[in-house]
mmCIF file with all atom_site columns, C-alpha atoms in Angstrom:
data_model
loop_
_atom_site.group_PDB
_atom_site.id
_atom_site.type_symbol
_atom_site.label_atom_id
_atom_site.label_alt_id
_atom_site.label_comp_id
_atom_site.label_asym_id
_atom_site.label_entity_id
_atom_site.label_seq_id
_atom_site.pdbx_PDB_ins_code
_atom_site.Cartn_x
_atom_site.Cartn_y
_atom_site.Cartn_z
_atom_site.occupancy
_atom_site.B_iso_or_equiv
_atom_site.pdbx_formal_charge
_atom_site.auth_seq_id
_atom_site.auth_comp_id
_atom_site.auth_asym_id
_atom_site.auth_atom_id
_atom_site.pdbx_PDB_model_num
ATOM 1   C CA . GLN M 1 1   ? 141.308 127.063 47.598 1.00 0.00 ? 1   GLN M CA 1
ATOM 2   C CA . LYS M 1 2   ? 140.203 130.585 49.829 1.00 0.00 ? 2   LYS M CA 1
ATOM 3   C CA . GLU M 1 3   ? 141.369 132.712 47.346 1.00 0.00 ? 3   GLU M CA 1
ATOM 4   C CA . VAL M 1 4   ? 140.469 137.212 47.440 1.00 0.00 ? 4   VAL M CA 1
ATOM 5   C CA . GLU M 1 5   ? 141.402 138.363 43.702 1.00 0.00 ? 5   GLU M CA 1
ATOM 6   C CA . GLN M 1 6   ? 142.426 142.428 43.274 1.00 0.00 ? 6   GLN M CA 1
ATOM 7   C CA . ASN M 1 7   ? 143.370 144.598 40.213 1.00 0.00 ? 7   ASN M CA 1
ATOM 8   C CA . SER M 1 8   ? 146.963 145.524 41.729 1.00 0.00 ? 8   SER M CA 1
ATOM 9   C CA . GLY M 1 9   ? 147.058 148.626 39.546 1.00 0.00 ? 9   GLY M CA 1
ATOM 10  C CA . PRO M 1 10  ? 148.395 151.016 40.067 1.00 0.00 ? 10  PRO M CA 1
ATOM 11  C CA . LEU M 1 11  ? 144.061 152.976 40.022 1.00 0.00 ? 11  LEU M CA 1
ATOM 12  C CA . SER M 1 12  ? 145.056 157.057 39.400 1.00 0.00 ? 12  SER M CA 1
ATOM 13  C CA . VAL M 1 13  ? 143.018 159.972 40.437 1.00 0.00 ? 13  VAL M CA 1
ATOM 14  C CA . PRO M 1 14  ? 142.998 163.393 40.501 1.00 0.00 ? 14  PRO M CA 1
ATOM 15  C CA . GLU M 1 15  ? 142.906 165.055 44.055 1.00 0.00 ? 15  GLU M CA 1
ATOM 16  C CA . GLY M 1 16  ? 138.696 165.266 45.888 1.00 0.00 ? 16  GLY M CA 1
ATOM 17  C CA . ALA M 1 17  ? 137.651 162.892 43.371 1.00 0.00 ? 17  ALA M CA 1
ATOM 18  C CA . ILE M 1 18  ? 136.492 159.313 43.893 1.00 0.00 ? 18  ILE M CA 1
ATOM 19  C CA . ALA M 1 19  ? 139.068 156.271 44.213 1.00 0.00 ? 19  ALA M CA 1
ATOM 20  C CA . SER M 1 20  ? 136.643 152.732 43.689 1.00 0.00 ? 20  SER M CA 1
ATOM 21  C CA . LEU M 1 21  ? 138.394 149.695 44.711 1.00 0.00 ? 21  LEU M CA 1
ATOM 22  C CA . ASN M 1 22  ? 137.056 146.367 44.406 1.00 0.00 ? 22  ASN M CA 1
ATOM 23  C CA . CYS M 1 23  ? 137.486 143.115 44.982 1.00 0.00 ? 23  CYS M CA 1
ATOM 24  C CA . THR M 1 24  ? 136.152 138.805 44.739 1.00 0.00 ? 24  THR M CA 1
ATOM 25  C CA . TYR M 1 25  ? 136.380 136.523 46.874 1.00 0.00 ? 25  TYR M CA 1
ATOM 26  C CA . SER M 1 26  ? 136.030 132.366 46.259 1.00 0.00 ? 26  SER M CA 1
ATOM 27  C CA . ASP M 1 27  ? 135.135 131.196 49.508 1.00 0.00 ? 27  ASP M CA 1
ATOM 28  C CA . ARG M 1 28  ? 131.118 131.638 49.840 1.00 0.00 ? 28  ARG M CA 1
ATOM 29  C CA . GLY M 1 29  ? 131.833 130.778 53.809 1.00 0.00 ? 29  GLY M CA 1
ATOM 30  C CA . SER M 1 30  ? 133.483 134.344 54.375 1.00 0.00 ? 30  SER M CA 1
ATOM 31  C CA . GLN M 1 31  ? 131.903 136.009 56.906 1.00 0.00 ? 31  GLN M CA 1
ATOM 32  C CA . SER M 1 32  ? 133.732 139.301 57.457 1.00 0.00 ? 32  SER M CA 1
ATOM 33  C CA . PHE M 1 33  ? 136.172 140.799 55.427 1.00 0.00 ? 33  PHE M CA 1
ATOM 34  C CA . PHE M 1 34  ? 138.288 143.462 55.933 1.00 0.00 ? 34  PHE M CA 1
ATOM 35  C CA . TRP M 1 35  ? 139.973 146.763 53.970 1.00 0.00 ? 35  TRP M CA 1
ATOM 36  C CA . TYR M 1 36  ? 143.368 147.538 55.612 1.00 0.00 ? 36  TYR M CA 1
ATOM 37  C CA . ARG M 1 37  ? 146.089 149.810 53.917 1.00 0.00 ? 37  ARG M CA 1
ATOM 38  C CA . GLN M 1 38  ? 150.087 149.995 53.804 1.00 0.00 ? 38  GLN M CA 1
ATOM 39  C CA . TYR M 1 39  ? 152.288 152.387 52.708 1.00 0.00 ? 39  TYR M CA 1
ATOM 40  C CA . SER M 1 40  ? 154.868 150.775 51.092 1.00 0.00 ? 40  SER M CA 1
ATOM 41  C CA . GLY M 1 41  ? 157.784 148.994 53.654 1.00 0.00 ? 41  GLY M CA 1
ATOM 42  C CA . LYS M 1 42  ? 155.085 149.327 56.412 1.00 0.00 ? 42  LYS M CA 1
ATOM 43  C CA . SER M 1 43  ? 152.731 147.221 57.818 1.00 0.00 ? 43  SER M CA 1
ATOM 44  C CA . PRO M 1 44  ? 148.698 146.941 57.407 1.00 0.00 ? 44  PRO M CA 1
ATOM 45  C CA . GLU M 1 45  ? 146.611 148.670 58.438 1.00 0.00 ? 45  GLU M CA 1
ATOM 46  C CA . LEU M 1 46  ? 143.229 148.758 59.078 1.00 0.00 ? 46  LEU M CA 1
ATOM 47  C CA . ILE M 1 47  ? 140.811 151.112 57.453 1.00 0.00 ? 47  ILE M CA 1
ATOM 48  C CA . MET M 1 48  ? 137.155 149.504 57.998 1.00 0.00 ? 48  MET M CA 1
ATOM 49  C CA . SER M 1 49  ? 135.878 146.075 58.294 1.00 0.00 ? 49  SER M CA 1
ATOM 50  C CA . ILE M 1 50  ? 131.953 145.242 57.226 1.00 0.00 ? 50  ILE M CA 1
ATOM 51  C CA . TYR M 1 51  ? 130.673 141.646 57.509 1.00 0.00 ? 51  TYR M CA 1
ATOM 52  C CA . SER M 1 52  ? 126.480 142.464 56.256 1.00 0.00 ? 52  SER M CA 1
ATOM 53  C CA . ASN M 1 53  ? 125.247 142.571 52.416 1.00 0.00 ? 53  ASN M CA 1
ATOM 54  C CA . GLY M 1 54  ? 124.652 146.566 51.552 1.00 0.00 ? 54  GLY M CA 1
ATOM 55  C CA . ASP M 1 55  ? 127.473 149.544 52.773 1.00 0.00 ? 55  ASP M CA 1
ATOM 56  C CA . LYS M 1 56  ? 129.210 151.101 55.707 1.00 0.00 ? 56  LYS M CA 1
ATOM 57  C CA . GLU M 1 57  ? 130.119 154.069 55.748 1.00 0.00 ? 57  GLU M CA 1
ATOM 58  C CA . ASP M 1 58  ? 133.008 155.953 58.054 1.00 0.00 ? 58  ASP M CA 1
ATOM 59  C CA . GLY M 1 59  ? 134.414 159.510 57.206 1.00 0.00 ? 59  GLY M CA 1
ATOM 60  C CA . ARG M 1 60  ? 135.341 159.354 53.107 1.00 0.00 ? 60  ARG M CA 1
ATOM 61  C CA . PHE M 1 61  ? 135.207 155.587 52.967 1.00 0.00 ? 61  PHE M CA 1
ATOM 62  C CA . THR M 1 62  ? 132.411 153.414 52.488 1.00 0.00 ? 62  THR M CA 1
ATOM 63  C CA . ALA M 1 63  ? 132.892 150.093 52.016 1.00 0.00 ? 63  ALA M CA 1
ATOM 64  C CA . GLN M 1 64  ? 130.106 147.632 50.110 1.00 0.00 ? 64  GLN M CA 1
ATOM 65  C CA . LEU M 1 65  ? 129.526 144.044 50.362 1.00 0.00 ? 65  LEU M CA 1
ATOM 66  C CA . ASN M 1 66  ? 127.715 141.712 47.587 1.00 0.00 ? 66  ASN M CA 1
ATOM 67  C CA . LYS M 1 67  ? 127.753 138.174 49.457 1.00 0.00 ? 67  LYS M CA 1
ATOM 68  C CA . ALA M 1 68  ? 125.987 137.285 46.520 1.00 0.00 ? 68  ALA M CA 1
ATOM 69  C CA . SER M 1 69  ? 128.428 138.375 44.210 1.00 0.00 ? 69  SER M CA 1
ATOM 70  C CA . GLN M 1 70  ? 131.089 137.488 46.735 1.00 0.00 ? 70  GLN M CA 1
ATOM 71  C CA . TYR M 1 71  ? 132.164 141.276 45.580 1.00 0.00 ? 71  TYR M CA 1
ATOM 72  C CA . VAL M 1 72  ? 133.552 143.799 48.389 1.00 0.00 ? 72  VAL M CA 1
ATOM 73  C CA . SER M 1 73  ? 134.451 147.466 47.232 1.00 0.00 ? 73  SER M CA 1
ATOM 74  C CA . LEU M 1 74  ? 135.564 150.339 48.918 1.00 0.00 ? 74  LEU M CA 1
ATOM 75  C CA . LEU M 1 75  ? 135.229 153.895 47.905 1.00 0.00 ? 75  LEU M CA 1
ATOM 76  C CA . ILE M 1 76  ? 137.466 156.433 49.083 1.00 0.00 ? 76  ILE M CA 1
ATOM 77  C CA . ARG M 1 77  ? 135.447 160.388 49.036 1.00 0.00 ? 77  ARG M CA 1
ATOM 78  C CA . ASP M 1 78  ? 137.512 163.337 48.222 1.00 0.00 ? 78  ASP M CA 1
ATOM 79  C CA . SER M 1 79  ? 140.576 161.641 47.787 1.00 0.00 ? 79  SER M CA 1
ATOM 80  C CA . GLN M 1 80  ? 143.989 163.256 49.368 1.00 0.00 ? 80  GLN M CA 1
ATOM 81  C CA . PRO M 1 81  ? 147.894 162.323 47.842 1.00 0.00 ? 81  PRO M CA 1
ATOM 82  C CA . SER M 1 82  ? 148.114 161.149 51.902 1.00 0.00 ? 82  SER M CA 1
ATOM 83  C CA . ASP M 1 83  ? 145.667 158.349 50.858 1.00 0.00 ? 83  ASP M CA 1
ATOM 84  C CA . SER M 1 84  ? 148.090 157.415 48.217 1.00 0.00 ? 84  SER M CA 1
ATOM 85  C CA . ALA M 1 85  ? 149.383 153.417 49.612 1.00 0.00 ? 85  ALA M CA 1
ATOM 86  C CA . THR M 1 86  ? 148.249 149.846 48.320 1.00 0.00 ? 86  THR M CA 1
ATOM 87  C CA . TYR M 1 87  ? 144.329 148.669 49.629 1.00 0.00 ? 87  TYR M CA 1
ATOM 88  C CA . LEU M 1 88  ? 144.258 144.895 50.599 1.00 0.00 ? 88  LEU M CA 1
ATOM 89  C CA . CYS M 1 89  ? 141.249 143.369 50.597 1.00 0.00 ? 89  CYS M CA 1
ATOM 90  C CA . VAL M 1 90  ? 140.458 140.920 53.539 1.00 0.00 ? 90  VAL M CA 1
ATOM 91  C CA . GLY M 1 91  ? 138.527 137.924 54.128 1.00 0.00 ? 91  GLY M CA 1
ATOM 92  C CA . ASN M 1 92  ? 137.992 135.792 57.908 1.00 0.00 ? 92  ASN M CA 1
ATOM 93  C CA . THR M 1 93  ? 139.554 133.866 58.814 1.00 0.00 ? 93  THR M CA 1
ATOM 94  C CA . PRO M 1 94  ? 142.433 133.959 59.008 1.00 0.00 ? 94  PRO M CA 1
ATOM 95  C CA . LEU M 1 95  ? 142.771 136.586 57.162 1.00 0.00 ? 95  LEU M CA 1
ATOM 96  C CA . VAL M 1 96  ? 143.362 135.434 53.308 1.00 0.00 ? 96  VAL M CA 1
ATOM 97  C CA . PHE M 1 97  ? 144.642 138.752 51.489 1.00 0.00 ? 97  PHE M CA 1
ATOM 98  C CA . GLY M 1 98  ? 143.807 140.732 48.381 1.00 0.00 ? 98  GLY M CA 1
ATOM 99  C CA . LYS M 1 99  ? 147.503 140.852 46.186 1.00 0.00 ? 99  LYS M CA 1
ATOM 100 C CA . GLY M 1 100 ? 146.284 144.688 46.939 1.00 0.00 ? 100 GLY M CA 1
ATOM 101 C CA . THR M 1 101 ? 145.369 147.705 44.600 1.00 0.00 ? 101 THR M CA 1
ATOM 102 C CA . ARG M 1 102 ? 148.011 150.130 44.167 1.00 0.00 ? 102 ARG M CA 1
ATOM 103 C CA . LEU M 1 103 ? 146.350 154.103 44.509 1.00 0.00 ? 103 LEU M CA 1
ATOM 104 C CA . SER M 1 104 ? 147.969 156.667 42.922 1.00 0.00 ? 104 SER M CA 1
ATOM 105 C CA . VAL M 1 105 ? 146.860 160.587 43.747 1.00 0.00 ? 105 VAL M CA 1
ATOM 106 C CA . ILE M 1 106 ? 147.782 163.496 42.087 1.00 0.00 ? 106 ILE M CA 1
ATOM 107 C CA . ALA M 1 107 ? 147.524 166.691 43.481 1.00 0.00 ? 107 ALA M CA 1
ATOM 108 C CA . GLU G 2 1   ? 146.694 153.087 72.475 1.00 0.00 ? 1   GLU G CA 1
ATOM 109 C CA . PRO G 2 2   ? 147.726 150.337 72.562 1.00 0.00 ? 2   PRO G CA 1
ATOM 110 C CA . GLU G 2 3   ? 150.073 148.610 69.763 1.00 0.00 ? 3   GLU G CA 1
ATOM 111 C CA . VAL G 2 4   ? 151.213 145.326 69.127 1.00 0.00 ? 4   VAL G CA 1
ATOM 112 C CA . THR G 2 5   ? 155.388 144.994 68.944 1.00 0.00 ? 5   THR G CA 1
ATOM 113 C CA . GLN G 2 6   ? 157.677 143.661 67.434 1.00 0.00 ? 6   GLN G CA 1
ATOM 114 C CA . THR G 2 7   ? 161.383 143.087 67.672 1.00 0.00 ? 7   THR G CA 1
ATOM 115 C CA . PRO G 2 8   ? 163.872 143.538 66.387 1.00 0.00 ? 8   PRO G CA 1
ATOM 116 C CA . SER G 2 9   ? 162.767 145.334 63.192 1.00 0.00 ? 9   SER G CA 1
ATOM 117 C CA . HIS G 2 10  ? 165.043 143.934 61.024 1.00 0.00 ? 10  HIS G CA 1
ATOM 118 C CA . GLN G 2 11  ? 167.467 140.744 61.481 1.00 0.00 ? 11  GLN G CA 1
ATOM 119 C CA . VAL G 2 12  ? 170.230 139.706 59.578 1.00 0.00 ? 12  VAL G CA 1
ATOM 120 C CA . THR G 2 13  ? 171.170 136.395 59.318 1.00 0.00 ? 13  THR G CA 1
ATOM 121 C CA . GLN G 2 14  ? 173.165 133.484 57.422 1.00 0.00 ? 14  GLN G CA 1
ATOM 122 C CA . MET G 2 15  ? 171.402 130.579 55.824 1.00 0.00 ? 15  MET G CA 1
ATOM 123 C CA . GLY G 2 16  ? 171.171 128.065 57.972 1.00 0.00 ? 16  GLY G CA 1
ATOM 124 C CA . GLN G 2 17  ? 170.683 129.670 61.409 1.00 0.00 ? 17  GLN G CA 1
ATOM 125 C CA . GLU G 2 18  ? 168.008 129.850 63.302 1.00 0.00 ? 18  GLU G CA 1
ATOM 126 C CA . VAL G 2 19  ? 165.985 132.995 64.201 1.00 0.00 ? 19  VAL G CA 1
ATOM 127 C CA . ILE G 2 20  ? 163.322 133.871 66.352 1.00 0.00 ? 20  ILE G CA 1
ATOM 128 C CA . LEU G 2 21  ? 160.966 137.076 65.770 1.00 0.00 ? 21  LEU G CA 1
ATOM 129 C CA . ARG G 2 22  ? 159.231 138.513 69.088 1.00 0.00 ? 22  ARG G CA 1
ATOM 130 C CA . CYS G 2 23  ? 156.194 139.896 69.272 1.00 0.00 ? 23  CYS G CA 1
ATOM 131 C CA . VAL G 2 24  ? 154.156 141.869 71.937 1.00 0.00 ? 24  VAL G CA 1
ATOM 132 C CA . PRO G 2 25  ? 150.620 141.366 71.454 1.00 0.00 ? 25  PRO G CA 1
ATOM 133 C CA . ILE G 2 26  ? 148.175 143.899 73.015 1.00 0.00 ? 26  ILE G CA 1
ATOM 134 C CA . SER G 2 27  ? 146.963 143.324 76.308 1.00 0.00 ? 27  SER G CA 1
ATOM 135 C CA . ASN G 2 28  ? 143.355 142.077 76.233 1.00 0.00 ? 28  ASN G CA 1
ATOM 136 C CA . HIS G 2 29  ? 143.790 140.048 73.369 1.00 0.00 ? 29  HIS G CA 1
ATOM 137 C CA . LEU G 2 30  ? 143.734 136.300 73.344 1.00 0.00 ? 30  LEU G CA 1
ATOM 138 C CA . TYR G 2 31  ? 144.116 135.259 69.990 1.00 0.00 ? 31  TYR G CA 1
ATOM 139 C CA . PHE G 2 32  ? 147.458 135.791 67.856 1.00 0.00 ? 32  PHE G CA 1
ATOM 140 C CA . TYR G 2 33  ? 149.544 135.414 64.279 1.00 0.00 ? 33  TYR G CA 1
ATOM 141 C CA . TRP G 2 34  ? 151.961 135.226 62.628 1.00 0.00 ? 34  TRP G CA 1
ATOM 142 C CA . TYR G 2 35  ? 152.083 136.055 58.533 1.00 0.00 ? 35  TYR G CA 1
ATOM 143 C CA . ARG G 2 36  ? 154.672 136.708 56.557 1.00 0.00 ? 36  ARG G CA 1
ATOM 144 C CA . GLN G 2 37  ? 155.361 138.991 53.500 1.00 0.00 ? 37  GLN G CA 1
ATOM 145 C CA . ILE G 2 38  ? 157.983 138.154 50.921 1.00 0.00 ? 38  ILE G CA 1
ATOM 146 C CA . LEU G 2 39  ? 159.111 141.729 48.854 1.00 0.00 ? 39  LEU G CA 1
ATOM 147 C CA . GLY G 2 40  ? 156.325 142.574 46.303 1.00 0.00 ? 40  GLY G CA 1
ATOM 148 C CA . GLN G 2 41  ? 153.814 139.439 47.375 1.00 0.00 ? 41  GLN G CA 1
ATOM 149 C CA . LYS G 2 42  ? 150.754 139.455 49.237 1.00 0.00 ? 42  LYS G CA 1
ATOM 150 C CA . VAL G 2 43  ? 150.264 139.097 52.746 1.00 0.00 ? 43  VAL G CA 1
ATOM 151 C CA . GLU G 2 44  ? 150.294 135.113 53.746 1.00 0.00 ? 44  GLU G CA 1
ATOM 152 C CA . PHE G 2 45  ? 149.077 133.742 56.760 1.00 0.00 ? 45  PHE G CA 1
ATOM 153 C CA . LEU G 2 46  ? 151.385 131.499 58.361 1.00 0.00 ? 46  LEU G CA 1
ATOM 154 C CA . VAL G 2 47  ? 149.813 130.463 62.231 1.00 0.00 ? 47  VAL G CA 1
ATOM 155 C CA . SER G 2 48  ? 147.382 131.197 65.027 1.00 0.00 ? 48  SER G CA 1
ATOM 156 C CA . PHE G 2 49  ? 147.995 130.561 68.284 1.00 0.00 ? 49  PHE G CA 1
ATOM 157 C CA . TYR G 2 50  ? 144.975 130.855 71.011 1.00 0.00 ? 50  TYR G CA 1
ATOM 158 C CA . ASN G 2 51  ? 145.306 129.390 74.731 1.00 0.00 ? 51  ASN G CA 1
ATOM 159 C CA . ASN G 2 52  ? 149.044 127.610 74.372 1.00 0.00 ? 52  ASN G CA 1
ATOM 160 C CA . GLU G 2 53  ? 148.192 125.668 71.515 1.00 0.00 ? 53  GLU G CA 1
ATOM 161 C CA . ILE G 2 54  ? 148.439 126.495 67.511 1.00 0.00 ? 54  ILE G CA 1
ATOM 162 C CA . SER G 2 55  ? 144.346 126.859 66.404 1.00 0.00 ? 55  SER G CA 1
ATOM 163 C CA . GLU G 2 56  ? 145.655 126.629 62.690 1.00 0.00 ? 56  GLU G CA 1
ATOM 164 C CA . LYS G 2 57  ? 148.419 126.846 60.282 1.00 0.00 ? 57  LYS G CA 1
ATOM 165 C CA . SER G 2 58  ? 149.333 127.409 57.232 1.00 0.00 ? 58  SER G CA 1
ATOM 166 C CA . GLU G 2 59  ? 151.352 124.501 54.189 1.00 0.00 ? 59  GLU G CA 1
ATOM 167 C CA . ILE G 2 60  ? 154.084 127.455 54.820 1.00 0.00 ? 60  ILE G CA 1
ATOM 168 C CA . PHE G 2 61  ? 154.087 126.815 58.578 1.00 0.00 ? 61  PHE G CA 1
ATOM 169 C CA . ASP G 2 62  ? 155.989 123.356 58.023 1.00 0.00 ? 62  ASP G CA 1
ATOM 170 C CA . ASP G 2 63  ? 158.570 121.941 60.879 1.00 0.00 ? 63  ASP G CA 1
ATOM 171 C CA . GLN G 2 64  ? 161.181 124.668 60.396 1.00 0.00 ? 64  GLN G CA 1
ATOM 172 C CA . PHE G 2 65  ? 158.775 127.024 62.067 1.00 0.00 ? 65  PHE G CA 1
ATOM 173 C CA . SER G 2 66  ? 157.584 126.483 65.822 1.00 0.00 ? 66  SER G CA 1
ATOM 174 C CA . VAL G 2 67  ? 155.212 129.296 68.221 1.00 0.00 ? 67  VAL G CA 1
ATOM 175 C CA . GLU G 2 68  ? 156.002 130.219 71.943 1.00 0.00 ? 68  GLU G CA 1
ATOM 176 C CA . ARG G 2 69  ? 153.967 132.336 74.229 1.00 0.00 ? 69  ARG G CA 1
ATOM 177 C CA . PRO G 2 70  ? 156.692 132.280 76.567 1.00 0.00 ? 70  PRO G CA 1
ATOM 178 C CA . ASP G 2 71  ? 155.542 134.614 79.179 1.00 0.00 ? 71  ASP G CA 1
ATOM 179 C CA . GLY G 2 72  ? 152.572 136.341 79.568 1.00 0.00 ? 72  GLY G CA 1
ATOM 180 C CA . SER G 2 73  ? 154.087 139.187 77.148 1.00 0.00 ? 73  SER G CA 1
ATOM 181 C CA . ASN G 2 74  ? 155.618 137.506 73.741 1.00 0.00 ? 74  ASN G CA 1
ATOM 182 C CA . PHE G 2 75  ? 154.666 135.712 71.879 1.00 0.00 ? 75  PHE G CA 1
ATOM 183 C CA . THR G 2 76  ? 157.203 133.967 69.131 1.00 0.00 ? 76  THR G CA 1
ATOM 184 C CA . LEU G 2 77  ? 158.302 132.332 66.119 1.00 0.00 ? 77  LEU G CA 1
ATOM 185 C CA . LYS G 2 78  ? 161.385 130.705 65.743 1.00 0.00 ? 78  LYS G CA 1
ATOM 186 C CA . ILE G 2 79  ? 162.626 129.165 61.799 1.00 0.00 ? 79  ILE G CA 1
ATOM 187 C CA . ARG G 2 80  ? 164.867 126.356 63.188 1.00 0.00 ? 80  ARG G CA 1
ATOM 188 C CA . SER G 2 81  ? 167.512 126.599 60.067 1.00 0.00 ? 81  SER G CA 1
ATOM 189 C CA . THR G 2 82  ? 166.740 129.670 57.422 1.00 0.00 ? 82  THR G CA 1
ATOM 190 C CA . LYS G 2 83  ? 166.563 129.120 54.132 1.00 0.00 ? 83  LYS G CA 1
ATOM 191 C CA . LEU G 2 84  ? 167.286 131.903 51.395 1.00 0.00 ? 84  LEU G CA 1
ATOM 192 C CA . GLU G 2 85  ? 163.800 131.922 50.177 1.00 0.00 ? 85  GLU G CA 1
ATOM 193 C CA . ASP G 2 86  ? 162.689 132.458 53.754 1.00 0.00 ? 86  ASP G CA 1
ATOM 194 C CA . SER G 2 87  ? 163.510 136.523 53.896 1.00 0.00 ? 87  SER G CA 1
ATOM 195 C CA . ALA G 2 88  ? 160.232 138.910 54.145 1.00 0.00 ? 88  ALA G CA 1
ATOM 196 C CA . MET G 2 89  ? 158.680 140.961 56.309 1.00 0.00 ? 89  MET G CA 1
ATOM 197 C CA . TYR G 2 90  ? 157.111 138.688 59.386 1.00 0.00 ? 90  TYR G CA 1
ATOM 198 C CA . PHE G 2 91  ? 154.358 140.168 61.180 1.00 0.00 ? 91  PHE G CA 1
ATOM 199 C CA . CYS G 2 92  ? 152.822 139.701 63.801 1.00 0.00 ? 92  CYS G CA 1
ATOM 200 C CA . ALA G 2 93  ? 148.783 140.059 64.511 1.00 0.00 ? 93  ALA G CA 1
ATOM 201 C CA . SER G 2 94  ? 146.825 139.691 67.877 1.00 0.00 ? 94  SER G CA 1
ATOM 202 C CA . SER G 2 95  ? 142.707 140.092 68.050 1.00 0.00 ? 95  SER G CA 1
ATOM 203 C CA . GLU G 2 96  ? 139.963 139.758 70.903 1.00 0.00 ? 96  GLU G CA 1
ATOM 204 C CA . ARG G 2 97  ? 138.328 137.373 69.044 1.00 0.00 ? 97  ARG G CA 1
ATOM 205 C CA . TRP G 2 98  ? 138.218 133.846 67.185 1.00 0.00 ? 98  TRP G CA 1
ATOM 206 C CA . GLY G 2 99  ? 135.191 133.230 64.873 1.00 0.00 ? 99  GLY G CA 1
ATOM 207 C CA . LEU G 2 100 ? 133.663 134.225 61.671 1.00 0.00 ? 100 LEU G CA 1
ATOM 208 C CA . ALA G 2 101 ? 133.152 137.539 62.806 1.00 0.00 ? 101 ALA G CA 1
ATOM 209 C CA . LYS G 2 102 ? 134.121 141.199 64.264 1.00 0.00 ? 102 LYS G CA 1
ATOM 210 C CA . ASN G 2 103 ? 137.597 139.609 64.114 1.00 0.00 ? 103 ASN G CA 1
ATOM 211 C CA . ILE G 2 104 ? 139.377 142.214 63.886 1.00 0.00 ? 104 ILE G CA 1
ATOM 212 C CA . GLN G 2 105 ? 143.073 142.466 63.333 1.00 0.00 ? 105 GLN G CA 1
ATOM 213 C CA . TYR G 2 106 ? 146.236 145.118 64.712 1.00 0.00 ? 106 TYR G CA 1
ATOM 214 C CA . PHE G 2 107 ? 149.101 143.905 63.523 1.00 0.00 ? 107 PHE G CA 1
ATOM 215 C CA . GLY G 2 108 ? 152.759 144.854 65.081 1.00 0.00 ? 108 GLY G CA 1
ATOM 216 C CA . ALA G 2 109 ? 155.372 147.136 63.100 1.00 0.00 ? 109 ALA G CA 1
ATOM 217 C CA . GLY G 2 110 ? 157.244 143.956 61.427 1.00 0.00 ? 110 GLY G CA 1
ATOM 218 C CA . THR G 2 111 ? 160.669 142.361 61.500 1.00 0.00 ? 111 THR G CA 1
ATOM 219 C CA . ARG G 2 112 ? 162.366 142.191 57.888 1.00 0.00 ? 112 ARG G CA 1
ATOM 220 C CA . LEU G 2 113 ? 164.576 138.659 57.708 1.00 0.00 ? 113 LEU G CA 1
ATOM 221 C CA . SER G 2 114 ? 167.367 139.192 55.458 1.00 0.00 ? 114 SER G CA 1
ATOM 222 C CA . VAL G 2 115 ? 168.945 135.400 54.700 1.00 0.00 ? 115 VAL G CA 1
ATOM 223 C CA . LEU G 2 116 ? 172.369 135.762 53.335 1.00 0.00 ? 116 LEU G CA 1
#
């Protein structure tokens, strides 16, 4: 069974710090990974996608993929209170969601 | 910006009743999906749909569930005889592509189904 595992948190970081979110996945056949952000009671919103080993940067966000270790991470630089949400690590296909890590950025 | 729209935003029904949840995917997308999220739990895949047929479904998607694309724009999820445990947020999603790579799915705002 395909699984994506995340630490549920909460992860608390001060405003301006780097938040580091991690997940592992069980299906070695997974090719694509996504980070979605979900505010309470809202739908998942795509933050980043990553398909190749290594780092991918987009603004304050950096996604990292290590297929050998079956590990995906998301770094959020200069964290803002508006980043406070649950971050969902997702593998393909169809999408397999982790339970999410709750991030709290404290002003 | 194109978006996936879902109606209604909240549906209340009695146990045993049929409900139809509606979705309008992004217009140039060809692949459609339904997910559910029980309160406090993770998002779970239900079914994917392409070219007017189901392409994949999960164990959750049993005979009580069906999907349909009744016209060129709507994509519906029907639950024939609702159970208390069907209470959840149901998300519709759509994507341009299928397959291993770059299958970015865009989600609607969801329909909260409450079964009493």
